[in-house]
Amino acid sequence: MTPHDFQISPERLPELLCAMPKAELHMHIEGSLEPELIFALAQRNGVTLPYASVEDLRQAYAFTNLQSFLDIYYAGASVLLKEQDFYDMAWAYLERAAADNVVRTEMFFDPQTHTARGVDVKVVIDGLHRACVDAEARLGVSAALILCFLRHLSEEEAFETLEQALPYRDKFIGVGLDSSEVGHPPEKFAKVFARCRELGLHLVAHAGEEGPPAYVWSALDVLKVERVDHGVQSAKDPALMARLAKDRIPLTVCPLSNLKLCVFPDLKAHNLKTLLDAGLVATVNSDDPAYFGGYMNENFLQTFAATGLTAQHAWQLAANSFEGSFIDDAAKARYMGRLNETFARFAA
Ligand code: ADE
Ligand code: ZN
């Protein structure tokens, strides 16, 4: 069944966007820390924050670019010390994901943000992984972890992080690359990604968020990533667009993030429709939902309202999210069946 078989009235589109099953492929679990939880954990752990109140902290969420956000994001993560803290953070996100009909999520985590404060990587991974296991059993959400290297640090430090995490290899499915993009091109991490590839880990990297198309090319050709996180700057390079379409490389696009970090002046100017109409495997994701004004469904609702995307695009985005996920083909087919059932219900 294809979406062309469905006639869905535009008035029902928002309801459909919320109801359809979807996968989230780009979210940083530390970016799901709501101000209320930051303050609760600060109190629990005796950590002093440079903000007087929840309102004071929220006031600081006026970003001008990626770096202005990262400075606050790393400060927020400083309250995470114990295994239970990591569990509580992940559980709060997973409950919200379930409410948005996210049936599969592949969550990034930044171990170096925590090991730099003396937290053992085992504490980080155990807490997050326990929440993933509970999500499957209690929420029906399939959840997995992707370890990200911080690109503003050295490749040597990335290797050290990999070594520290390898005893827990069974608790994460892949590696990614995040943090400050411009000035830290993918090729800086060529050797550590080659090693991760040998280890059979899935490979992704942030590229083309603020950085140039050249960074997307090197994420593909040097790091050999299977997905590109963001990648919206690819639209500036027709040859790159053709390559991404031909090789069906998913782009994990984050519209509200792009809006809040001033990658586009407003959502109307976002290029998601251009990417989809060029045949790219683009997906919608929340990135750092506690900081950017919304979780998955809010990203879908606001982007569709601003750009005039249709039910056909909604189906494509959900289908792309399953195609781009690191689940097996049988699971993909099951989720596609659920997606088509939802569309059939709305067309009736
Ligand atoms: N870390 C958390 N969110 C990020 C983003 N949008 N880009 C790069 N690094 C990040
Ligand atoms: Zn991101």
PDB file of C-alpha atoms in Angstrom, residues 36-170:
ATOM      1  CA  GLU A  36      12.578  21.343  36.494  1.00  0.00           C
ATOM      2  CA  LEU A  37      14.577  18.080  36.447  1.00  0.00           C
ATOM      3  CA  ILE A  38      17.890  20.000  36.311  1.00  0.00           C
ATOM      4  CA  PHE A  39      16.913  21.792  39.534  1.00  0.00           C
ATOM      5  CA  ALA A  40      15.594  18.622  41.191  1.00  0.00           C
ATOM      6  CA  LEU A  41      18.830  16.739  40.426  1.00  0.00           C
ATOM      7  CA  ALA A  42      20.962  19.718  41.524  1.00  0.00           C
ATOM      8  CA  GLN A  43      19.207  19.634  44.893  1.00  0.00           C
ATOM      9  CA  ARG A  44      19.438  15.830  45.178  1.00  0.00           C
ATOM     10  CA  ASN A  45      23.196  15.906  44.438  1.00  0.00           C
ATOM     11  CA  GLY A  46      24.151  19.146  46.195  1.00  0.00           C
ATOM     12  CA  VAL A  47      25.266  20.792  42.940  1.00  0.00           C
ATOM     13  CA  THR A  48      25.170  24.597  42.750  1.00  0.00           C
ATOM     14  CA  LEU A  49      23.868  26.022  39.484  1.00  0.00           C
ATOM     15  CA  PRO A  50      24.712  29.482  38.116  1.00  0.00           C
ATOM     16  CA  TYR A  51      20.936  30.154  37.833  1.00  0.00           C
ATOM     17  CA  ALA A  52      18.628  31.262  40.665  1.00  0.00           C
ATOM     18  CA  SER A  53      15.498  29.423  39.521  1.00  0.00           C
ATOM     19  CA  VAL A  54      13.819  27.335  36.822  1.00  0.00           C
ATOM     20  CA  GLU A  55      12.509  30.569  35.276  1.00  0.00           C
ATOM     21  CA  ASP A  56      15.959  32.139  35.383  1.00  0.00           C
ATOM     22  CA  LEU A  57      17.409  29.115  33.562  1.00  0.00           C
ATOM     23  CA  ARG A  58      14.636  29.097  30.939  1.00  0.00           C
ATOM     24  CA  GLN A  59      15.302  32.807  30.324  1.00  0.00           C
ATOM     25  CA  ALA A  60      18.838  31.868  29.259  1.00  0.00           C
ATOM     26  CA  TYR A  61      17.440  29.751  26.373  1.00  0.00           C
ATOM     27  CA  ALA A  62      17.840  32.471  23.758  1.00  0.00           C
ATOM     28  CA  PHE A  63      20.430  31.097  21.383  1.00  0.00           C
ATOM     29  CA  THR A  64      22.164  32.770  18.464  1.00  0.00           C
ATOM     30  CA  ASN A  65      24.090  29.768  17.126  1.00  0.00           C
ATOM     31  CA  LEU A  66      25.197  26.235  18.048  1.00  0.00           C
ATOM     32  CA  GLN A  67      27.978  27.330  20.448  1.00  0.00           C
ATOM     33  CA  SER A  68      25.686  29.644  22.446  1.00  0.00           C
ATOM     34  CA  PHE A  69      23.448  26.607  23.053  1.00  0.00           C
ATOM     35  CA  LEU A  70      26.260  24.147  23.825  1.00  0.00           C
ATOM     36  CA  ASP A  71      27.608  26.356  26.634  1.00  0.00           C
ATOM     37  CA  ILE A  72      24.259  26.129  28.472  1.00  0.00           C
ATOM     38  CA  TYR A  73      23.674  22.475  27.544  1.00  0.00           C
ATOM     39  CA  TYR A  74      26.967  21.375  29.133  1.00  0.00           C
ATOM     40  CA  ALA A  75      26.176  23.452  32.270  1.00  0.00           C
ATOM     41  CA  GLY A  76      22.766  21.703  32.546  1.00  0.00           C
ATOM     42  CA  ALA A  77      24.380  18.258  32.304  1.00  0.00           C
ATOM     43  CA  SER A  78      26.599  19.029  35.332  1.00  0.00           C
ATOM     44  CA  VAL A  79      23.832  17.858  37.711  1.00  0.00           C
ATOM     45  CA  LEU A  80      24.116  14.234  36.471  1.00  0.00           C
ATOM     46  CA  LEU A  81      26.257  12.173  38.848  1.00  0.00           C
ATOM     47  CA  LYS A  82      24.615   8.854  39.795  1.00  0.00           C
ATOM     48  CA  GLU A  83      23.264   5.899  37.838  1.00  0.00           C
ATOM     49  CA  GLN A  84      19.729   6.796  38.965  1.00  0.00           C
ATOM     50  CA  ASP A  85      20.149  10.349  37.577  1.00  0.00           C
ATOM     51  CA  PHE A  86      20.866   8.965  34.112  1.00  0.00           C
ATOM     52  CA  TYR A  87      17.936   6.569  34.449  1.00  0.00           C
ATOM     53  CA  ASP A  88      15.525   9.320  35.540  1.00  0.00           C
ATOM     54  CA  MET A  89      16.585  11.598  32.667  1.00  0.00           C
ATOM     55  CA  ALA A  90      16.154   8.850  30.058  1.00  0.00           C
ATOM     56  CA  TRP A  91      12.878   7.617  31.535  1.00  0.00           C
ATOM     57  CA  ALA A  92      11.348  11.107  31.422  1.00  0.00           C
ATOM     58  CA  TYR A  93      12.241  11.345  27.706  1.00  0.00           C
ATOM     59  CA  LEU A  94      11.020   7.816  26.915  1.00  0.00           C
ATOM     60  CA  GLU A  95       7.604   8.515  28.473  1.00  0.00           C
ATOM     61  CA  ARG A  96       7.276  11.615  26.289  1.00  0.00           C
ATOM     62  CA  ALA A  97       8.421   9.673  23.240  1.00  0.00           C
ATOM     63  CA  ALA A  98       5.772   7.009  23.876  1.00  0.00           C
ATOM     64  CA  ALA A  99       3.104   9.722  24.185  1.00  0.00           C
ATOM     65  CA  ASP A 100       4.177  11.018  20.736  1.00  0.00           C
ATOM     66  CA  ASN A 101       3.854   7.519  19.214  1.00  0.00           C
ATOM     67  CA  VAL A 102       7.602   7.150  18.826  1.00  0.00           C
ATOM     68  CA  VAL A 103       7.927   3.364  18.604  1.00  0.00           C
ATOM     69  CA  ARG A 104      11.698   3.276  18.104  1.00  0.00           C
ATOM     70  CA  THR A 105      14.338   5.713  19.338  1.00  0.00           C
ATOM     71  CA  GLU A 106      18.127   5.755  18.878  1.00  0.00           C
ATOM     72  CA  MET A 107      19.423   8.088  21.575  1.00  0.00           C
ATOM     73  CA  PHE A 108      22.779   9.884  21.595  1.00  0.00           C
ATOM     74  CA  PHE A 109      24.771  10.266  24.770  1.00  0.00           C
ATOM     75  CA  ASP A 110      27.981  12.243  25.421  1.00  0.00           C
ATOM     76  CA  PRO A 111      30.192  10.243  27.853  1.00  0.00           C
ATOM     77  CA  GLN A 112      33.008  12.812  27.785  1.00  0.00           C
ATOM     78  CA  THR A 113      30.701  15.450  29.272  1.00  0.00           C
ATOM     79  CA  HIS A 114      30.383  13.212  32.323  1.00  0.00           C
ATOM     80  CA  THR A 115      33.786  11.514  32.577  1.00  0.00           C
ATOM     81  CA  ALA A 116      35.370  15.008  32.613  1.00  0.00           C
ATOM     82  CA  ARG A 117      33.499  15.544  35.916  1.00  0.00           C
ATOM     83  CA  GLY A 118      34.751  12.256  37.362  1.00  0.00           C
ATOM     84  CA  VAL A 119      31.648  10.168  36.560  1.00  0.00           C
ATOM     85  CA  ASP A 120      32.532   6.635  35.448  1.00  0.00           C
ATOM     86  CA  VAL A 121      31.330   5.705  31.972  1.00  0.00           C
ATOM     87  CA  LYS A 122      29.781   2.553  33.518  1.00  0.00           C
ATOM     88  CA  VAL A 123      27.476   4.732  35.641  1.00  0.00           C
ATOM     89  CA  VAL A 124      26.359   6.637  32.527  1.00  0.00           C
ATOM     90  CA  ILE A 125      25.764   3.595  30.338  1.00  0.00           C
ATOM     91  CA  ASP A 126      24.149   1.447  33.046  1.00  0.00           C
ATOM     92  CA  GLY A 127      21.574   4.118  33.940  1.00  0.00           C
ATOM     93  CA  LEU A 128      20.665   4.884  30.327  1.00  0.00           C
ATOM     94  CA  HIS A 129      20.570   1.221  29.325  1.00  0.00           C
ATOM     95  CA  ARG A 130      18.312   0.261  32.242  1.00  0.00           C
ATOM     96  CA  ALA A 131      15.806   2.880  31.065  1.00  0.00           C
ATOM     97  CA  CYS A 132      15.982   1.453  27.510  1.00  0.00           C
ATOM     98  CA  VAL A 133      15.209  -2.053  28.802  1.00  0.00           C
ATOM     99  CA  ASP A 134      12.269  -0.769  30.875  1.00  0.00           C
ATOM    100  CA  ALA A 135      10.945   1.248  27.905  1.00  0.00           C
ATOM    101  CA  GLU A 136      10.521  -1.897  25.831  1.00  0.00           C
ATOM    102  CA  ALA A 137       8.734  -3.746  28.641  1.00  0.00           C
ATOM    103  CA  ARG A 138       6.596  -0.944  30.077  1.00  0.00           C
ATOM    104  CA  LEU A 139       6.031   1.492  27.193  1.00  0.00           C
ATOM    105  CA  GLY A 140       6.370  -0.704  24.110  1.00  0.00           C
ATOM    106  CA  VAL A 141       9.135   1.622  22.868  1.00  0.00           C
ATOM    107  CA  SER A 142      12.241   0.032  21.345  1.00  0.00           C
ATOM    108  CA  ALA A 143      15.226   2.123  22.491  1.00  0.00           C
ATOM    109  CA  ALA A 144      18.963   1.947  21.766  1.00  0.00           C
ATOM    110  CA  LEU A 145      22.038   4.051  22.544  1.00  0.00           C
ATOM    111  CA  ILE A 146      24.645   5.716  20.294  1.00  0.00           C
ATOM    112  CA  LEU A 147      27.853   6.954  21.942  1.00  0.00           C
ATOM    113  CA  CYS A 148      28.967  10.368  20.638  1.00  0.00           C
ATOM    114  CA  PHE A 149      32.502  11.710  20.593  1.00  0.00           C
ATOM    115  CA  LEU A 150      32.825  15.444  21.284  1.00  0.00           C
ATOM    116  CA  ARG A 151      34.464  16.917  18.199  1.00  0.00           C
ATOM    117  CA  HIS A 152      35.947  19.955  20.005  1.00  0.00           C
ATOM    118  CA  LEU A 153      38.164  17.468  21.886  1.00  0.00           C
ATOM    119  CA  SER A 154      41.038  15.496  20.335  1.00  0.00           C
ATOM    120  CA  GLU A 155      40.920  12.193  18.480  1.00  0.00           C
ATOM    121  CA  GLU A 156      43.198  10.778  21.190  1.00  0.00           C
ATOM    122  CA  GLU A 157      40.545  11.601  23.803  1.00  0.00           C
ATOM    123  CA  ALA A 158      37.922   9.936  21.581  1.00  0.00           C
ATOM    124  CA  PHE A 159      40.077   6.781  21.533  1.00  0.00           C
ATOM    125  CA  GLU A 160      40.330   6.877  25.354  1.00  0.00           C
ATOM    126  CA  THR A 161      36.550   7.178  25.608  1.00  0.00           C
ATOM    127  CA  LEU A 162      36.083   4.244  23.245  1.00  0.00           C
ATOM    128  CA  GLU A 163      38.441   2.119  25.363  1.00  0.00           C
ATOM    129  CA  GLN A 164      36.529   3.038  28.550  1.00  0.00           C
ATOM    130  CA  ALA A 165      33.187   2.156  26.926  1.00  0.00           C
ATOM    131  CA  LEU A 166      34.169  -1.104  25.211  1.00  0.00           C
ATOM    132  CA  PRO A 167      33.525  -3.297  28.293  1.00  0.00           C
ATOM    133  CA  TYR A 168      29.861  -2.248  27.827  1.00  0.00           C
ATOM    134  CA  ARG A 169      29.852  -2.815  24.055  1.00  0.00           C
ATOM    135  CA  ASP A 170      26.615  -4.801  24.266  1.00  0.00           C
TER     136      ASP A 170
END
